[in-house]
mmCIF file of C-alpha atoms in Angstrom:
data_model
loop_
_atom_site.group_PDB
_atom_site.id
_atom_site.type_symbol
_atom_site.label_atom_id
_atom_site.label_comp_id
_atom_site.label_asym_id
_atom_site.label_seq_id
_atom_site.Cartn_x
_atom_site.Cartn_y
_atom_site.Cartn_z
ATOM 1 C CA UNK A 1 -210.873 89.060 -121.726
ATOM 2 C CA UNK A 2 -210.224 92.731 -121.612
ATOM 3 C CA UNK A 3 -209.832 94.261 -124.854
ATOM 4 C CA UNK A 4 -206.256 95.220 -124.225
ATOM 5 C CA UNK A 5 -205.149 91.639 -123.333
ATOM 6 C CA UNK A 6 -206.991 90.563 -127.260
ATOM 7 C CA UNK A 7 -205.049 92.887 -129.008
ATOM 8 C CA UNK A 8 -201.845 92.367 -127.289
ATOM 9 C CA UNK A 9 -201.806 88.483 -127.778
ATOM 10 C CA UNK A 10 -199.356 86.989 -129.919
ATOM 11 C CA UNK A 11 -198.812 84.091 -128.784
ATOM 12 C CA UNK A 12 -232.602 62.136 -141.390
ATOM 13 C CA UNK A 13 -233.624 58.338 -140.069
ATOM 14 C CA UNK A 14 -233.746 61.874 -140.139
ATOM 15 C CA UNK A 15 -229.692 62.222 -139.667
ATOM 16 C CA UNK A 16 -228.078 61.056 -142.744
ATOM 17 C CA UNK A 17 -223.826 60.877 -142.627
ATOM 18 C CA UNK A 18 -222.169 63.450 -140.994
ATOM 19 C CA UNK A 19 -225.322 65.938 -140.994
ATOM 20 C CA UNK A 20 -226.126 64.678 -137.318
ATOM 21 C CA UNK A 21 -222.807 66.335 -136.593
ATOM 22 C CA UNK A 22 -221.979 68.929 -139.082
ATOM 23 C CA UNK A 23 -224.479 68.708 -142.069
ATOM 24 C CA UNK A 24 -225.371 67.419 -145.552
ATOM 25 C CA UNK A 25 -222.372 68.277 -148.458
ATOM 26 C CA UNK A 26 -222.479 70.699 -150.437
ATOM 27 C CA UNK A 27 -223.184 69.486 -153.835
ATOM 28 C CA UNK A 28 -221.584 66.440 -155.102
ATOM 29 C CA UNK A 29 -218.480 64.942 -153.346
ATOM 30 C CA UNK A 30 -215.037 65.793 -154.689
ATOM 31 C CA UNK A 31 -212.150 63.573 -155.037
ATOM 32 C CA UNK A 32 -209.381 63.848 -152.157
ATOM 33 C CA UNK A 33 -206.466 65.854 -153.352
ATOM 34 C CA UNK A 34 -204.235 63.626 -155.600
ATOM 35 C CA UNK A 35 -201.275 62.351 -153.718
ATOM 36 C CA UNK A 36 -201.488 65.396 -151.260
ATOM 37 C CA UNK A 37 -201.275 63.928 -147.892
ATOM 38 C CA UNK A 38 -198.669 65.937 -147.003
ATOM 39 C CA UNK A 39 -197.888 68.224 -150.187
ATOM 40 C CA UNK A 40 -196.985 71.776 -150.209
ATOM 41 C CA UNK A 41 -199.267 73.976 -152.195
ATOM 42 C CA UNK A 42 -197.208 77.387 -151.159
ATOM 43 C CA UNK A 43 -193.171 78.188 -150.417
ATOM 44 C CA UNK A 44 -193.152 78.868 -146.475
ATOM 45 C CA UNK A 45 -191.739 82.206 -146.919
ATOM 46 C CA UNK A 46 -191.792 84.086 -143.646
ATOM 47 C CA UNK A 47 -194.748 84.969 -141.829
ATOM 48 C CA UNK A 48 -196.814 87.749 -143.852
ATOM 49 C CA UNK A 49 -198.364 89.128 -140.550
ATOM 50 C CA UNK A 50 -196.371 91.882 -139.012
ATOM 51 C CA UNK A 51 -195.556 92.252 -135.574
ATOM 52 C CA UNK A 52 -195.603 88.747 -135.044
ATOM 53 C CA UNK A 53 -192.739 86.753 -132.797
ATOM 54 C CA UNK A 54 -189.867 85.320 -133.718
ATOM 55 C CA UNK A 55 -190.136 82.714 -135.617
ATOM 56 C CA UNK A 56 -190.367 79.654 -134.204
ATOM 57 C CA UNK A 57 -187.472 76.663 -133.342
ATOM 58 C CA UNK A 58 -189.246 74.495 -136.062
ATOM 59 C CA UNK A 59 -187.081 71.591 -134.502
ATOM 60 C CA UNK A 60 -188.632 71.859 -131.044
ATOM 61 C CA UNK A 61 -191.931 69.993 -131.903
ATOM 62 C CA UNK A 62 -193.444 66.842 -133.691
ATOM 63 C CA UNK A 63 -197.048 66.373 -134.937
ATOM 64 C CA UNK A 64 -199.209 63.788 -135.791
ATOM 65 C CA UNK A 65 -202.805 63.939 -137.114
ATOM 66 C CA UNK A 66 -204.984 61.014 -135.041
ATOM 67 C CA UNK A 67 -207.458 61.314 -137.497
ATOM 68 C CA UNK A 68 -210.738 63.730 -136.897
ATOM 69 C CA UNK A 69 -210.068 66.521 -134.974
ATOM 70 C CA UNK A 70 -207.140 64.787 -132.962
ATOM 71 C CA UNK A 71 -203.365 65.574 -132.794
ATOM 72 C CA UNK A 72 -200.342 64.266 -130.988
ATOM 73 C CA UNK A 73 -198.215 67.173 -129.939
ATOM 74 C CA UNK A 74 -194.652 66.299 -128.930
ATOM 75 C CA UNK A 75 -192.137 68.620 -127.115
ATOM 76 C CA UNK A 76 -188.950 67.429 -126.751
ATOM 77 C CA UNK A 77 -190.159 64.552 -123.744
ATOM 78 C CA UNK A 78 -193.519 65.969 -122.942
ATOM 79 C CA UNK A 79 -196.947 65.052 -124.847
ATOM 80 C CA UNK A 80 -200.171 66.786 -125.481
ATOM 81 C CA UNK A 81 -203.272 65.180 -127.029
ATOM 82 C CA UNK A 82 -206.125 66.984 -128.420
ATOM 83 C CA UNK A 83 -209.508 65.343 -128.870
ATOM 84 C CA UNK A 84 -207.910 61.636 -128.899
ATOM 85 C CA UNK A 85 -210.215 59.684 -130.729
ATOM 86 C CA UNK A 86 -208.315 56.532 -131.241
ATOM 87 C CA UNK A 87 -210.723 53.617 -130.752
ATOM 88 C CA UNK A 88 -212.943 54.010 -133.856
ATOM 89 C CA UNK A 89 -216.125 52.121 -134.071
ATOM 90 C CA UNK A 90 -219.089 52.004 -136.367
ATOM 91 C CA UNK A 91 -222.643 54.128 -135.625
ATOM 92 C CA UNK A 92 -223.957 53.498 -139.066
ATOM 93 C CA UNK A 93 -222.933 57.170 -139.126
ATOM 94 C CA UNK A 94 -221.199 56.696 -143.163
ATOM 95 C CA UNK A 95 -223.618 54.082 -144.394
ATOM 96 C CA UNK A 96 -226.969 56.320 -144.327
ATOM 97 C CA UNK A 97 -228.133 54.115 -140.903
ATOM 98 C CA UNK A 98 -227.161 56.077 -138.056
ATOM 99 C CA UNK A 99 -228.174 54.731 -134.577
ATOM 100 C CA UNK A 100 -227.896 57.330 -131.708
ATOM 101 C CA UNK A 101 -228.107 54.211 -129.499
ATOM 102 C CA UNK A 102 -224.768 52.608 -130.354
ATOM 103 C CA UNK A 103 -223.224 51.561 -127.446
ATOM 104 C CA UNK A 104 -219.608 53.240 -126.191
ATOM 105 C CA UNK A 105 -216.962 51.100 -127.541
ATOM 106 C CA UNK A 106 -214.405 50.087 -124.888
ATOM 107 C CA UNK A 107 -210.732 51.323 -125.447
ATOM 108 C CA UNK A 108 -208.183 49.442 -126.851
ATOM 109 C CA UNK A 109 -205.156 49.389 -125.078
ATOM 110 C CA UNK A 110 -203.004 49.118 -127.730
ATOM 111 C CA UNK A 111 -204.126 52.019 -129.761
ATOM 112 C CA UNK A 112 -202.992 53.763 -126.936
ATOM 113 C CA UNK A 113 -199.773 52.608 -126.019
ATOM 114 C CA UNK A 114 -199.205 53.313 -130.036
ATOM 115 C CA UNK A 115 -200.550 56.570 -130.631
ATOM 116 C CA UNK A 116 -201.063 58.180 -127.116
ATOM 117 C CA UNK A 117 -197.919 57.624 -125.304
ATOM 118 C CA UNK A 118 -197.580 58.842 -122.310
ATOM 119 C CA UNK A 119 -199.142 62.475 -121.921
ATOM 120 C CA UNK A 120 -199.512 65.032 -119.386
ATOM 121 C CA UNK A 121 -201.889 66.732 -120.868
ATOM 122 C CA UNK A 122 -205.336 65.891 -122.669
ATOM 123 C CA UNK A 123 -207.625 68.849 -124.370
ATOM 124 C CA UNK A 124 -211.104 68.253 -125.191
ATOM 125 C CA UNK A 125 -213.244 70.562 -127.557
ATOM 126 C CA UNK A 126 -216.423 69.277 -127.002
ATOM 127 C CA UNK A 127 -218.245 66.191 -125.670
ATOM 128 C CA UNK A 128 -219.484 64.094 -128.837
ATOM 129 C CA UNK A 129 -218.133 60.603 -128.811
ATOM 130 C CA UNK A 130 -215.470 61.377 -131.249
ATOM 131 C CA UNK A 131 -213.600 63.764 -129.392
ATOM 132 C CA UNK A 132 -214.148 62.057 -125.838
ATOM 133 C CA UNK A 133 -214.785 58.606 -126.187
ATOM 134 C CA UNK A 134 -211.310 57.361 -125.201
ATOM 135 C CA UNK A 135 -210.576 60.299 -122.819
ATOM 136 C CA UNK A 136 -211.467 58.327 -119.729
ATOM 137 C CA UNK A 137 -209.439 55.418 -120.255
ATOM 138 C CA UNK A 138 -206.324 57.070 -121.340
ATOM 139 C CA UNK A 139 -206.629 60.001 -118.370
ATOM 140 C CA UNK A 140 -206.978 57.005 -115.515
ATOM 141 C CA UNK A 141 -204.443 54.645 -117.347
ATOM 142 C CA UNK A 142 -201.842 57.773 -117.683
ATOM 143 C CA UNK A 143 -202.447 60.379 -115.087
ATOM 144 C CA UNK A 144 -202.979 62.858 -117.283
ATOM 145 C CA UNK A 145 -204.691 66.411 -116.523
ATOM 146 C CA UNK A 146 -207.674 66.646 -118.772
ATOM 147 C CA UNK A 147 -208.746 70.625 -120.001
ATOM 148 C CA UNK A 148 -212.269 70.735 -120.791
ATOM 149 C CA UNK A 149 -215.703 72.544 -120.694
ATOM 150 C CA UNK A 150 -217.783 71.877 -117.080
ATOM 151 C CA UNK A 151 -219.554 69.054 -119.565
ATOM 152 C CA UNK A 152 -216.937 67.350 -119.939
ATOM 153 C CA UNK A 153 -216.109 67.479 -116.450
ATOM 154 C CA UNK A 154 -219.434 65.541 -115.141
ATOM 155 C CA UNK A 155 -218.761 62.992 -117.709
ATOM 156 C CA UNK A 156 -215.359 62.316 -117.137
ATOM 157 C CA UNK A 157 -216.186 61.993 -113.660
ATOM 158 C CA UNK A 158 -219.063 59.342 -114.210
ATOM 159 C CA UNK A 159 -216.673 57.481 -116.380
ATOM 160 C CA UNK A 160 -214.433 57.182 -113.012
ATOM 161 C CA UNK A 161 -211.600 59.590 -113.886
ATOM 162 C CA UNK A 162 -210.222 61.411 -110.656
ATOM 163 C CA UNK A 163 -212.083 64.737 -110.409
ATOM 164 C CA UNK A 164 -208.836 66.805 -109.397
ATOM 165 C CA UNK A 165 -207.283 65.564 -112.105
ATOM 166 C CA UNK A 166 -209.766 67.677 -114.629
ATOM 167 C CA UNK A 167 -209.062 71.132 -115.244
ATOM 168 C CA UNK A 168 -212.415 73.196 -116.119
ATOM 169 C CA UNK A 169 -212.573 75.685 -118.730
ATOM 170 C CA UNK A 170 -214.768 78.533 -120.658
ATOM 171 C CA UNK A 171 -212.479 80.699 -122.479
ATOM 172 C CA UNK A 172 -210.238 83.185 -121.789
ATOM 173 C CA UNK A 173 -207.883 81.204 -119.791
ATOM 174 C CA UNK A 174 -204.128 81.721 -120.578
ATOM 175 C CA UNK A 175 -202.857 78.275 -118.481
ATOM 176 C CA UNK A 176 -198.684 78.003 -118.307
ATOM 177 C CA UNK A 177 -197.186 74.450 -117.851
ATOM 178 C CA UNK A 178 -193.862 75.826 -117.804
ATOM 179 C CA UNK A 179 -190.600 75.744 -119.950
ATOM 180 C CA UNK A 180 -192.970 77.767 -122.493
ATOM 181 C CA UNK A 181 -196.033 75.435 -122.852
ATOM 182 C CA UNK A 182 -198.574 77.663 -122.586
ATOM 183 C CA UNK A 183 -202.447 76.606 -123.580
ATOM 184 C CA UNK A 184 -204.765 79.847 -124.607
ATOM 185 C CA UNK A 185 -208.530 78.279 -124.208
ATOM 186 C CA UNK A 186 -210.940 79.956 -126.863
ATOM 187 C CA UNK A 187 -214.301 79.497 -126.752
ATOM 188 C CA UNK A 188 -215.820 78.924 -129.425
ATOM 189 C CA UNK A 189 -218.924 76.754 -131.583
ATOM 190 C CA UNK A 190 -219.519 73.515 -132.908
ATOM 191 C CA UNK A 191 -220.520 73.521 -136.412
ATOM 192 C CA UNK A 192 -224.163 73.258 -137.517
ATOM 193 C CA UNK A 193 -226.121 71.003 -140.499
ATOM 194 C CA UNK A 194 -228.052 72.737 -143.221
ATOM 195 C CA UNK A 195 -230.916 73.022 -141.103
ATOM 196 C CA UNK A 196 -228.952 75.220 -138.499
ATOM 197 C CA UNK A 197 -228.655 72.432 -135.792
ATOM 198 C CA UNK A 198 -226.471 69.454 -134.793
ATOM 199 C CA UNK A 199 -226.173 66.046 -132.707
ATOM 200 C CA UNK A 200 -227.173 66.090 -128.800
ATOM 201 C CA UNK A 201 -226.926 70.040 -127.672
ATOM 202 C CA UNK A 202 -226.976 70.506 -123.953
ATOM 203 C CA UNK A 203 -224.504 70.825 -121.068
ATOM 204 C CA UNK A 204 -224.513 69.012 -117.861
ATOM 205 C CA UNK A 205 -224.069 70.368 -114.345
ATOM 206 C CA UNK A 206 -223.969 67.425 -112.134
ATOM 207 C CA UNK A 207 -222.356 64.227 -113.092
ATOM 208 C CA UNK A 208 -225.086 61.447 -114.662
ATOM 209 C CA UNK A 209 -226.165 58.864 -112.068
ATOM 210 C CA UNK A 210 -224.662 56.216 -114.625
ATOM 211 C CA UNK A 211 -221.475 56.103 -116.557
ATOM 212 C CA UNK A 212 -222.723 57.211 -120.651
ATOM 213 C CA UNK A 213 -223.371 54.148 -122.262
ATOM 214 C CA UNK A 214 -224.154 55.032 -125.583
ATOM 215 C CA UNK A 215 -223.444 58.071 -128.248
ATOM 216 C CA UNK A 216 -226.163 60.008 -127.246
ATOM 217 C CA UNK A 217 -225.838 59.692 -123.580
ATOM 218 C CA UNK A 218 -222.674 62.195 -124.601
ATOM 219 C CA UNK A 219 -223.885 65.599 -125.483
ATOM 220 C CA UNK A 220 -222.040 68.492 -127.129
ATOM 221 C CA UNK A 221 -221.596 70.738 -123.825
ATOM 222 C CA UNK A 222 -220.390 74.005 -125.299
ATOM 223 C CA UNK A 223 -217.232 73.772 -127.642
ATOM 224 C CA UNK A 224 -213.735 75.291 -126.977
ATOM 225 C CA UNK A 225 -210.659 75.946 -129.269
ATOM 226 C CA UNK A 226 -207.013 76.196 -128.261
ATOM 227 C CA UNK A 227 -203.845 78.131 -129.117
ATOM 228 C CA UNK A 228 -201.116 76.255 -128.032
ATOM 229 C CA UNK A 229 -197.573 77.521 -127.588
ATOM 230 C CA UNK A 230 -195.281 74.283 -127.586
ATOM 231 C CA UNK A 231 -192.260 75.493 -126.147
ATOM 232 C CA UNK A 232 -190.355 78.906 -125.174
ATOM 233 C CA UNK A 233 -189.951 79.988 -129.236
ATOM 234 C CA UNK A 234 -193.219 78.096 -130.588
ATOM 235 C CA UNK A 235 -194.474 77.037 -132.610
ATOM 236 C CA UNK A 236 -198.046 78.385 -132.014
ATOM 237 C CA UNK A 237 -200.938 76.050 -133.015
ATOM 238 C CA UNK A 238 -204.378 76.800 -133.414
ATOM 239 C CA UNK A 239 -206.497 73.748 -132.801
ATOM 240 C CA UNK A 240 -210.276 73.397 -133.322
ATOM 241 C CA UNK A 241 -212.772 70.322 -133.329
ATOM 242 C CA UNK A 242 -215.659 71.458 -134.934
ATOM 243 C CA UNK A 243 -216.423 74.043 -138.093
ATOM 244 C CA UNK A 244 -217.581 76.833 -136.687
ATOM 245 C CA UNK A 245 -215.987 79.673 -134.632
ATOM 246 C CA UNK A 246 -216.764 82.807 -131.955
ATOM 247 C CA UNK A 247 -215.229 85.497 -134.098
ATOM 248 C CA UNK A 248 -214.322 88.025 -131.521
ATOM 249 C CA UNK A 249 -212.688 85.403 -129.382
ATOM 250 C CA UNK A 250 -210.170 84.227 -131.956
ATOM 251 C CA UNK A 251 -209.585 87.938 -133.397
ATOM 252 C CA UNK A 252 -206.005 88.383 -132.745
ATOM 253 C CA UNK A 253 -204.285 85.262 -132.321
ATOM 254 C CA UNK A 254 -201.571 84.640 -134.874
ATOM 255 C CA UNK A 255 -200.880 80.972 -134.539
ATOM 256 C CA UNK A 256 -198.074 79.423 -137.148
ATOM 257 C CA UNK A 257 -200.301 76.454 -137.761
ATOM 258 C CA UNK A 258 -203.658 76.564 -137.846
ATOM 259 C CA UNK A 259 -205.863 73.309 -137.964
ATOM 260 C CA UNK A 260 -209.245 74.224 -139.853
ATOM 261 C CA UNK A 261 -211.801 72.114 -139.354
ATOM 262 C CA UNK A 262 -213.696 71.351 -142.988
ATOM 263 C CA UNK A 263 -217.138 72.462 -143.000
ATOM 264 C CA UNK A 264 -220.037 70.134 -144.433
ATOM 265 C CA UNK A 265 -222.451 72.953 -145.299
ATOM 266 C CA UNK A 266 -222.752 76.690 -145.920
ATOM 267 C CA UNK A 267 -224.482 77.445 -142.751
ATOM 268 C CA UNK A 268 -221.784 79.278 -141.471
ATOM 269 C CA UNK A 269 -221.410 82.663 -142.875
ATOM 270 C CA UNK A 270 -218.248 83.339 -145.153
ATOM 271 C CA UNK A 271 -216.756 80.620 -142.420
ATOM 272 C CA UNK A 272 -213.494 80.293 -144.374
ATOM 273 C CA UNK A 273 -212.523 83.565 -144.994
ATOM 274 C CA UNK A 274 -213.625 85.350 -141.840
ATOM 275 C CA UNK A 275 -211.714 82.777 -140.023
ATOM 276 C CA UNK A 276 -208.464 83.018 -142.092
ATOM 277 C CA UNK A 277 -208.608 87.215 -141.631
ATOM 278 C CA UNK A 278 -209.318 86.795 -137.883
ATOM 279 C CA UNK A 279 -206.331 84.457 -137.505
ATOM 280 C CA UNK A 280 -203.736 86.495 -139.251
ATOM 281 C CA UNK A 281 -203.638 84.490 -142.031
ATOM 282 C CA UNK A 282 -201.368 81.835 -140.779
ATOM 283 C CA UNK A 283 -198.214 80.796 -142.450
ATOM 284 C CA UNK A 284 -199.828 77.159 -142.383
ATOM 285 C CA UNK A 285 -203.198 75.471 -143.152
ATOM 286 C CA UNK A 286 -203.983 71.861 -142.370
ATOM 287 C CA UNK A 287 -207.790 70.463 -143.285
ATOM 288 C CA UNK A 288 -209.327 68.422 -140.189
ATOM 289 C CA UNK A 289 -212.164 66.252 -139.469
ATOM 290 C CA UNK A 290 -212.708 65.631 -143.212
ATOM 291 C CA UNK A 291 -212.136 61.598 -142.573
ATOM 292 C CA UNK A 292 -214.114 58.506 -142.071
ATOM 293 C CA UNK A 293 -213.792 58.461 -138.429
ATOM 294 C CA UNK A 294 -215.085 55.183 -138.598
ATOM 295 C CA UNK A 295 -212.687 52.652 -140.244
ATOM 296 C CA UNK A 296 -209.371 51.486 -138.411
ATOM 297 C CA UNK A 297 -206.799 54.493 -137.680
ATOM 298 C CA UNK A 298 -203.912 51.819 -138.300
ATOM 299 C CA UNK A 299 -205.466 51.741 -141.801
ATOM 300 C CA UNK A 300 -205.148 54.286 -144.520
ATOM 301 C CA UNK A 301 -206.926 57.834 -144.518
ATOM 302 C CA UNK A 302 -210.243 57.085 -146.177
ATOM 303 C CA UNK A 303 -212.379 60.272 -146.609
ATOM 304 C CA UNK A 304 -215.626 61.017 -146.106
ATOM 305 C CA UNK A 305 -217.211 61.528 -149.431
ATOM 306 C CA UNK A 306 -219.689 64.310 -148.333
ATOM 307 C CA UNK A 307 -217.127 66.374 -147.024
ATOM 308 C CA UNK A 308 -216.026 68.891 -149.444
ATOM 309 C CA UNK A 309 -212.025 68.720 -148.534
ATOM 310 C CA UNK A 310 -210.969 70.258 -152.046
ATOM 311 C CA UNK A 311 -213.832 73.067 -151.743
ATOM 312 C CA UNK A 312 -211.634 73.912 -148.776
ATOM 313 C CA UNK A 313 -208.568 73.820 -149.906
ATOM 314 C CA UNK A 314 -209.764 76.241 -153.010
ATOM 315 C CA UNK A 315 -210.379 78.681 -150.453
ATOM 316 C CA UNK A 316 -207.752 78.741 -148.363
ATOM 317 C CA UNK A 317 -205.780 79.392 -151.785
ATOM 318 C CA UNK A 318 -207.784 82.505 -152.550
ATOM 319 C CA UNK A 319 -208.218 83.862 -149.512
ATOM 320 C CA UNK A 320 -204.816 83.392 -147.951
ATOM 321 C CA UNK A 321 -202.488 82.932 -150.773
ATOM 322 C CA UNK A 322 -199.264 83.321 -148.392
ATOM 323 C CA UNK A 323 -200.572 80.413 -145.996
ATOM 324 C CA UNK A 324 -198.943 76.355 -147.116
ATOM 325 C CA UNK A 325 -201.504 73.706 -147.132
ATOM 326 C CA UNK A 326 -200.883 70.673 -145.627
ATOM 327 C CA UNK A 327 -203.698 67.689 -146.225
ATOM 328 C CA UNK A 328 -202.166 65.028 -143.328
ATOM 329 C CA UNK A 329 -202.222 61.413 -143.083
ATOM 330 C CA UNK A 330 -202.639 59.028 -140.078
ATOM 331 C CA UNK A 331 -198.762 57.636 -140.815
ATOM 332 C CA UNK A 332 -196.734 60.923 -141.067
ATOM 333 C CA UNK A 333 -195.071 62.292 -138.245
ATOM 334 C CA UNK A 334 -194.836 66.312 -138.708
ATOM 335 C CA UNK A 335 -192.166 68.639 -137.807
ATOM 336 C CA UNK A 336 -193.794 71.674 -136.248
ATOM 337 C CA UNK A 337 -193.526 73.206 -139.728
ATOM 338 C CA UNK A 338 -195.765 70.248 -140.898
ATOM 339 C CA UNK A 339 -193.170 69.349 -143.587
ATOM 340 C CA UNK A 340 -192.899 65.418 -142.941
ATOM 341 C CA UNK A 341 -190.032 64.010 -140.972
ATOM 342 C CA UNK A 342 -187.528 61.621 -141.838
#
């Protein structure tokens, strides 16, 4: 992407819980914010960023958190999914008995009907099981177009998804889906544990000979973030699936709402301050990927006790005091400004 384009865009088992993906806890776990699943911690006010696009039409979209980093975004009668991991299954990750040979569970069609609807677009950040496991079923059942990396492409083809249904991206693409729905693909990075490593790195250059059967058959395969403009007047949403990012790729984006993955180690230098500055200190910040994603999606949110959610919230307040912080839950449907809908 040219400099001018960037300037103008507005729009151990050795593993341990979650360490296999994102790292060990930072000290003792802090409690979940008190009764604040969607509390407002700051007055919304106007965007503090000079030159930002016109105020979005907050009635134009609705959002629902699918747990982990997943979201369902509805714009009128159009549905976009991001990292829809619905059929959760146990790997031992939250019981200090993580098993890389855990078999990938079959998707629950009822959960897809309830939470996914009939999407026309599925955005995939990377190919770990808690991001991609349900994508093959949803894509085949609904015909939705999938946007993801080359590794995501090869895995989905191995699962039986039509290759013509998948758009391979690397970062830098700005995809126009009509009627103001645009998706800017952002080259990104996967989070790292305290040893600066993560579970199943690697990429694929061809489909595996057989369909993946276990979670260790799903390599990360590079990581993407997405800047989605949901309709002609927004809102603009920043979606990330892991708690690291490529600062120079994010620089210049100005989302109205930023879905920020909670880190579980300090291996990424000044993660929150650098991210918020690069994004222009968004009006709304939504912490994601802090829940126990091996509990049923139909149940209440159970926080991962190793994740420092309260610590992230405190950092956001300090680094971007004009941002309103919304801690989401599974049951609430939010408007485009992340206020609960009646």
